[in-house]
Coordinates of C-alpha atoms and ligand atoms in Angstrom, one line a residue:
M23 CA -12.5 -36.4 10.2
L24 CA -9.4 -34.3 10.2
E25 CA -6.9 -35.6 12.8
I26 CA -4.4 -33.3 14.4
E27 CA -1.6 -35.5 13.1
D28 CA -2.7 -34.6 9.6
L29 CA -1.5 -31.1 10.4
N30 CA 2.1 -32.2 11.0
S31 CA 3.5 -30.7 7.9
I32 CA 2.1 -27.1 8.4
K33 CA 4.3 -24.5 9.8
E34 CA 1.8 -23.3 12.4
A35 CA 1.4 -25.0 15.8
V36 CA -2.2 -26.4 16.1
V37 CA -3.3 -27.3 19.6
K38 CA -6.6 -28.9 20.6
L39 CA -7.6 -27.6 24.1
N40 CA -10.0 -28.7 26.6
G41 CA -10.6 -25.6 28.7
L42 CA -6.9 -24.5 29.4
K43 CA -5.6 -28.1 29.2
V44 CA -3.9 -29.4 26.0
V45 CA -5.6 -32.5 24.5
T46 CA -3.1 -32.9 21.7
S47 CA -1.1 -30.9 19.2
N48 CA 0.7 -31.4 15.9
R49 CA 4.4 -31.6 15.5
V50 CA 5.2 -27.9 15.6
G51 CA 2.9 -27.6 18.6
K52 CA 5.0 -30.2 20.5
K53 CA 8.1 -28.3 19.7
Y54 CA 6.7 -25.3 21.5
G55 CA 5.8 -27.5 24.5
F56 CA 2.1 -28.1 23.9
R57 CA 2.1 -31.6 25.3
E58 CA -0.9 -33.7 26.4
N59 CA -2.5 -32.7 29.7
K60 CA -0.2 -29.8 30.2
G61 CA -2.0 -26.5 31.3
L62 CA -1.5 -23.6 29.0
L63 CA 0.0 -21.6 32.0
S64 CA 2.9 -24.1 32.1
V65 CA 3.6 -23.9 28.3
F66 CA 4.0 -20.2 27.8
T67 CA 3.6 -16.7 29.3
C68 CA 3.1 -13.2 28.1
R69 CA 1.6 -9.8 29.0
E70 CA -1.7 -10.6 27.5
M71 CA -2.0 -13.9 29.5
E72 CA -5.1 -12.8 31.6
V73 CA -7.1 -11.9 28.2
I74 CA -6.0 -15.1 26.6
V75 CA -7.1 -17.3 29.6
G76 CA -10.3 -15.3 30.0
N77 CA -11.3 -15.7 26.4
I78 CA -10.5 -19.4 26.3
Q79 CA -12.3 -20.0 29.6
E80 CA -15.4 -18.2 28.3
G81 CA -15.3 -19.8 24.8
R82 CA -14.7 -16.5 22.9
D83 CA -12.8 -16.5 19.6
F84 CA -9.9 -14.1 19.5
S85 CA -6.8 -13.3 17.4
L86 CA -3.9 -11.4 18.5
E87 CA -0.2 -10.7 17.8
T88 CA 2.2 -10.6 20.8
D89 CA 5.7 -11.6 22.2
I90 CA 5.4 -14.9 24.1
Y91 CA 8.0 -16.6 26.3
F92 CA 7.9 -20.5 25.8
F93 CA 9.2 -22.3 28.8
E94 CA 10.3 -25.5 26.8
L95 CA 12.2 -23.4 24.2
Q96 CA 13.5 -21.0 26.8
A97 CA 13.0 -18.3 24.2
K98 CA 10.7 -15.4 23.4
R99 CA 8.9 -15.4 20.0
T100 CA 6.6 -13.1 18.2
V101 CA 3.5 -15.0 17.5
S102 CA 0.1 -14.5 16.1
L103 CA -2.5 -16.5 18.1
H104 CA -6.0 -17.5 16.8
F105 CA -8.4 -19.3 19.0
H106 CA -11.4 -21.2 17.5
S107 CA -13.8 -21.8 20.5
K108 CA -16.1 -24.2 18.6
K109 CA -13.5 -26.7 17.9
G110 CA -11.3 -25.7 20.9
F111 CA -8.3 -25.1 18.5
L112 CA -5.5 -22.8 19.3
I113 CA -3.4 -21.9 16.3
V114 CA 0.1 -20.3 16.9
H115 CA 1.9 -18.8 14.0
D116 CA 5.4 -17.8 14.8
V117 CA 6.2 -14.6 12.9
T118 CA 9.5 -13.8 14.5
E119 CA 11.7 -14.3 11.5
E120 CA 9.2 -12.6 9.2
K121 CA 9.1 -9.6 11.6
K122 CA 12.9 -9.5 11.7
L123 CA 13.2 -9.7 7.9
N124 CA 10.7 -7.0 7.3
E125 CA 12.5 -4.8 9.9
A126 CA 15.7 -5.3 7.9
K127 CA 14.1 -4.6 4.7
L128 CA 12.5 -1.5 6.1
D129 CA 15.9 -0.4 7.5
F130 CA 17.4 -1.0 4.0
I131 CA 14.8 1.1 2.3
T132 CA 15.0 3.8 4.8
S133 CA 18.8 4.1 4.7
V134 CA 19.0 4.0 0.9
S135 CA 16.4 6.7 0.5
H136 CA 18.1 8.8 3.2
E137 CA 21.5 8.5 1.6
L138 CA 20.0 9.5 -1.8
F139 CA 18.1 12.4 -0.2
T140 CA 21.1 14.0 1.5
P141 CA 23.2 14.7 -1.7
L142 CA 20.0 15.5 -3.6
S143 CA 19.1 18.2 -1.2
A144 CA 22.6 19.6 -1.3
S145 CA 22.5 19.7 -5.1
K146 CA 19.0 21.4 -5.1
M147 CA 20.5 24.0 -2.7
N148 CA 23.5 24.7 -4.9
V149 CA 21.4 25.0 -8.0
Y150 CA 19.1 27.5 -6.2
L151 CA 22.3 29.5 -5.1
L152 CA 23.6 29.4 -8.7
K153 CA 20.4 30.6 -10.2
D154 CA 20.4 33.6 -7.8
L155 CA 23.9 34.5 -9.0
E156 CA 23.4 33.9 -12.8
K157 CA 22.3 36.6 -15.1
D158 CA 22.9 34.9 -18.6
P159 CA 19.5 33.7 -19.8
E160 CA 20.9 30.6 -21.6
K161 CA 22.8 29.4 -18.4
L162 CA 19.7 30.2 -16.4
Q163 CA 17.7 27.8 -18.6
I164 CA 20.3 25.1 -18.2
L165 CA 20.0 25.5 -14.4
E166 CA 16.2 25.3 -14.5
K167 CA 16.5 22.1 -16.4
I168 CA 18.9 20.7 -13.8
E169 CA 16.3 21.8 -11.1
R170 CA 13.5 20.0 -12.8
S171 CA 15.5 16.8 -13.1
L172 CA 16.5 16.9 -9.4
D173 CA 12.8 17.4 -8.6
R174 CA 12.0 14.3 -10.7
M175 CA 14.7 12.3 -9.0
E176 CA 13.2 13.3 -5.6
T177 CA 9.8 12.1 -6.7
V178 CA 11.1 8.8 -8.0
I179 CA 12.9 8.1 -4.7
R180 CA 9.8 9.1 -2.6
Q181 CA 7.4 7.0 -4.8
S182 CA 9.8 4.0 -4.9
K183 CA 10.1 4.0 -1.1
F184 CA 6.4 4.1 -0.7
L185 CA 5.9 1.4 -3.3
A186 CA 8.4 -0.9 -1.6
M187 CA 6.7 -0.4 1.7
V188 CA 3.3 -1.3 0.3
Q189 CA 4.6 -4.3 -1.5
L190 CA 6.4 -5.6 1.7
G191 CA 3.2 -5.1 3.6
L192 CA 4.8 -2.5 5.8
Y193 CA 2.3 0.2 5.3
D194 CA -0.1 0.0 8.2
F195 CA -3.5 1.0 6.7
K196 CA -6.2 2.3 9.1
M197 CA -9.8 2.0 8.1
E198 CA -12.1 4.9 9.2
Q199 CA -15.0 6.8 7.9
V200 CA -13.6 9.3 5.5
K201 CA -15.3 12.4 4.1
V202 CA -15.1 12.0 0.3
K203 CA -15.5 15.8 -0.4
E204 CA -12.6 16.5 1.9
I205 CA -10.2 14.2 0.0
L206 CA -11.6 15.4 -3.5
D207 CA -10.9 19.0 -2.5
K208 CA -7.4 18.2 -1.4
V209 CA -6.5 16.3 -4.6
L210 CA -8.0 19.1 -6.8
E211 CA -6.1 21.6 -4.8
D212 CA -2.8 19.6 -5.2
L213 CA -3.3 19.3 -8.9
R214 CA -4.9 22.7 -9.5
E215 CA -1.8 24.0 -11.5
K216 CA -1.7 21.1 -13.8
I217 CA -5.5 21.3 -14.3
D218 CA -5.5 25.0 -15.0
S219 CA -2.4 25.0 -17.2
R220 CA -4.2 22.5 -19.6
K221 CA -7.6 24.2 -19.1
I222 CA -9.1 20.8 -18.1
N223 CA -12.8 20.9 -17.1
V224 CA -13.1 18.6 -14.1
K225 CA -16.7 17.4 -13.6
L226 CA -17.6 15.7 -10.2
S227 CA -20.4 13.3 -9.6
V228 CA -20.3 12.0 -6.1
S229 CA -23.3 10.1 -4.6
V230 CA -21.9 9.2 -1.2
D231 CA -20.6 11.5 1.7
M232 CA -18.6 9.1 3.7
L233 CA -16.6 6.1 2.7
E234 CA -15.0 3.4 5.0
T235 CA -11.4 3.3 3.8
D236 CA -7.8 4.5 4.7
R237 CA -7.6 8.2 4.1
F238 CA -4.1 8.3 2.5
V239 CA -4.8 5.2 0.4
F240 CA -7.9 6.8 -1.1
Y241 CA -6.2 10.1 -1.5
T242 CA -3.1 8.4 -3.3
I243 CA -5.3 6.4 -5.7
L244 CA -7.5 9.3 -6.6
K245 CA -4.5 11.8 -7.0
N246 CA -2.6 9.3 -9.3
L247 CA -5.6 8.5 -11.5
L248 CA -6.7 12.1 -11.8
S249 CA -3.1 13.2 -12.4
N250 CA -2.8 10.8 -15.3
A251 CA -6.2 11.8 -16.7
V252 CA -5.1 15.5 -16.7
K253 CA -1.6 14.8 -18.1
Y254 CA -2.7 12.6 -21.0
S255 CA -5.7 14.7 -21.9
Y256 CA -6.0 17.3 -24.7
P257 CA -6.1 20.9 -23.6
E258 CA -9.6 22.2 -22.9
S259 CA -11.1 18.6 -22.6
E260 CA -13.2 17.1 -19.9
V261 CA -12.3 14.6 -17.1
E262 CA -15.1 13.1 -15.1
I263 CA -14.8 11.7 -11.5
F264 CA -17.6 9.6 -10.1
V265 CA -17.7 8.3 -6.6
S266 CA -20.2 6.0 -5.2
R267 CA -20.4 3.4 -2.4
E268 CA -19.3 0.8 -4.8
K269 CA -16.7 2.3 -6.9
L270 CA -14.5 5.3 -8.0
T271 CA -14.2 6.1 -11.8
V272 CA -11.8 8.6 -13.4
K273 CA -12.7 9.1 -17.1
D274 CA -10.9 11.4 -19.6
Q275 CA -11.1 12.2 -23.3
G276 CA -7.4 12.0 -23.8
I277 CA -4.9 10.3 -26.0
G278 CA -5.8 6.8 -24.6
I279 CA -3.7 3.8 -24.5
K280 CA -2.4 1.8 -27.5
E281 CA -3.6 -1.7 -27.6
E282 CA -0.2 -3.2 -27.5
E283 CA 0.7 -1.2 -24.4
K284 CA -2.3 -2.0 -22.4
E285 CA -0.8 -5.0 -20.6
R286 CA 2.2 -3.1 -19.5
I287 CA 0.8 0.1 -17.9
F288 CA 0.8 -1.3 -14.2
E289 CA 4.4 -2.3 -14.5
R290 CA 6.9 -0.5 -12.3
F291 CA 8.7 2.3 -14.4
Y292 CA 6.7 1.5 -17.6
R293 CA 5.9 4.7 -19.5
G294 CA 3.8 4.6 -22.7
S295 CA 5.6 5.7 -25.9
E296 CA 3.4 8.7 -26.4
A297 CA 3.2 9.4 -22.7
L298 CA 6.9 9.9 -22.7
K299 CA 6.6 12.8 -25.3
M300 CA 3.5 14.3 -23.7
A301 CA 4.2 14.7 -20.0
P302 CA 6.9 14.1 -17.4
G303 CA 6.3 11.1 -15.1
S304 CA 8.1 8.4 -13.1
G305 CA 6.1 5.4 -14.5
L306 CA 5.4 4.4 -10.8
G307 CA 1.8 6.0 -10.4
L308 CA -0.3 3.1 -11.7
S309 CA 2.1 0.6 -10.0
I310 CA 1.3 2.2 -6.7
V311 CA -2.4 2.4 -7.4
K312 CA -2.4 -1.4 -8.3
H313 CA -0.5 -2.4 -5.0
L314 CA -2.7 -0.2 -2.9
C315 CA -5.8 -1.8 -4.5
E316 CA -4.5 -5.2 -3.8
M317 CA -3.7 -4.3 -0.2
M318 CA -7.2 -3.0 0.4
G319 CA -9.0 -5.8 -1.5
Y320 CA -10.2 -3.3 -4.2
K321 CA -10.3 -4.4 -7.9
I322 CA -9.0 -2.0 -10.6
E323 CA -9.9 -2.2 -14.2
F324 CA -9.7 0.2 -17.1
R325 CA -11.1 0.7 -20.7
S326 CA -9.2 2.8 -23.1
Q327 CA -9.4 3.6 -26.7
W328 CA -6.3 5.0 -28.5
L329 CA -6.7 8.7 -29.3
L330 CA -10.2 8.8 -27.7
G331 CA -9.8 8.5 -24.0
S332 CA -9.5 6.2 -20.9
E333 CA -11.6 5.3 -18.0
F334 CA -10.1 3.7 -14.8
I335 CA -12.4 2.0 -12.3
V336 CA -11.8 1.1 -8.8
W337 CA -14.3 -1.4 -7.3
F338 CA -14.4 -1.0 -3.5
R339 CA -16.0 -4.4 -3.1
Ligands
LIG406 P1 3.5 8.0 -15.6 O1 2.2 8.7 -15.8 O2 4.5 8.5 -14.7 O3 4.1 7.6 -16.9 P2 1.9 5.7 -14.5 O4 2.5 4.5 -13.9 O5 0.9 6.5 -13.9 O6 3.2 6.5 -15.0 O7 1.2 5.2 -15.9 C1 2.0 4.3 -16.8 C2 1.6 4.6 -18.3 O8 0.2 4.3 -18.5 C3 1.7 6.0 -18.7 O9 3.1 6.4 -19.1 C4 0.7 6.1 -19.9 O10 1.3 5.6 -21.0 C5 -0.4 5.1 -19.4 N1 -1.5 5.9 -18.9 C6 -1.8 5.9 -17.6 N2 -3.0 6.6 -17.4 C7 -3.4 7.1 -18.6 C8 -4.5 7.8 -19.1 N3 -5.4 8.3 -18.3 N4 -4.5 8.2 -20.5 C9 -3.5 7.6 -21.2 N5 -2.4 6.9 -20.9 C10 -2.4 6.6 -19.5

């Protein structure tokens, strides 16, 4: 049988309770003041004390994250608490440092992107003004090129910020019932220009009305996959989208992916050799899709044949 002393090397406090009394605890638990025969009320206090006490007394499992004041440490810590009523175990995971670090990282990302956006907006504004004054078509062409580059830069900053937040676990996803048609319509509307300019025929096959997912995550995955399918397709070809309760599939008849490039397409900033010639891009789209899938517990796979087409499949479970 597992003894609580066997848990001395783990970083969480593990406390065995009898009602509200501490029976025993591992080494970390003792550091927080969970000592034999002590009542929980004399070990710590917090705003949710009533809920915690109520759940433990009535033998209900619970998990919550909160700020707790530990009397022995004389300090407030941010912890996540888990109570397993069957075994009478209370597990206390101190996430104070993790939270501080994440806040610092978020602060850094936000500051950097803000510092880049400010001069970028100023440059865009000046190009816009110059374009208005310029009559020479050659110079106008150059200004338009600058404008496109600035737009690309803006996209890269925006996408990098989003990707960093997802990778750091700072994107708070919210599961809800989402109308598939609503998201599809929005994505198609956003990509309308791209779809029409290449005369792509988008075929839809949707066998589910609602999906339990995060609205923005589903939208972002679909938009990136469809945008790629359109970008890397031959003009006037067909792109198919299937959505069912189990999966999302985006299938195209485009240039496909070379065998030797397949293992790199999910890398940050990686762009295929032919893709570079075919359409503008940041090389971040699939990286974002991959990390969003990981965060949601989805599995992504693809099949592709060079010069014949590709199919990306996202399995929801
Ligand atoms: P981007 O499209 O901006 O280059 P992505 O991260 O979305 O960046 O994709 C990475 C690379 O994967 C692309 O540059 C391209 O080589 C390849 N790729 C992705 N989707 C497709 C597709 N549907 N057809 C062909 N190649 C694709």
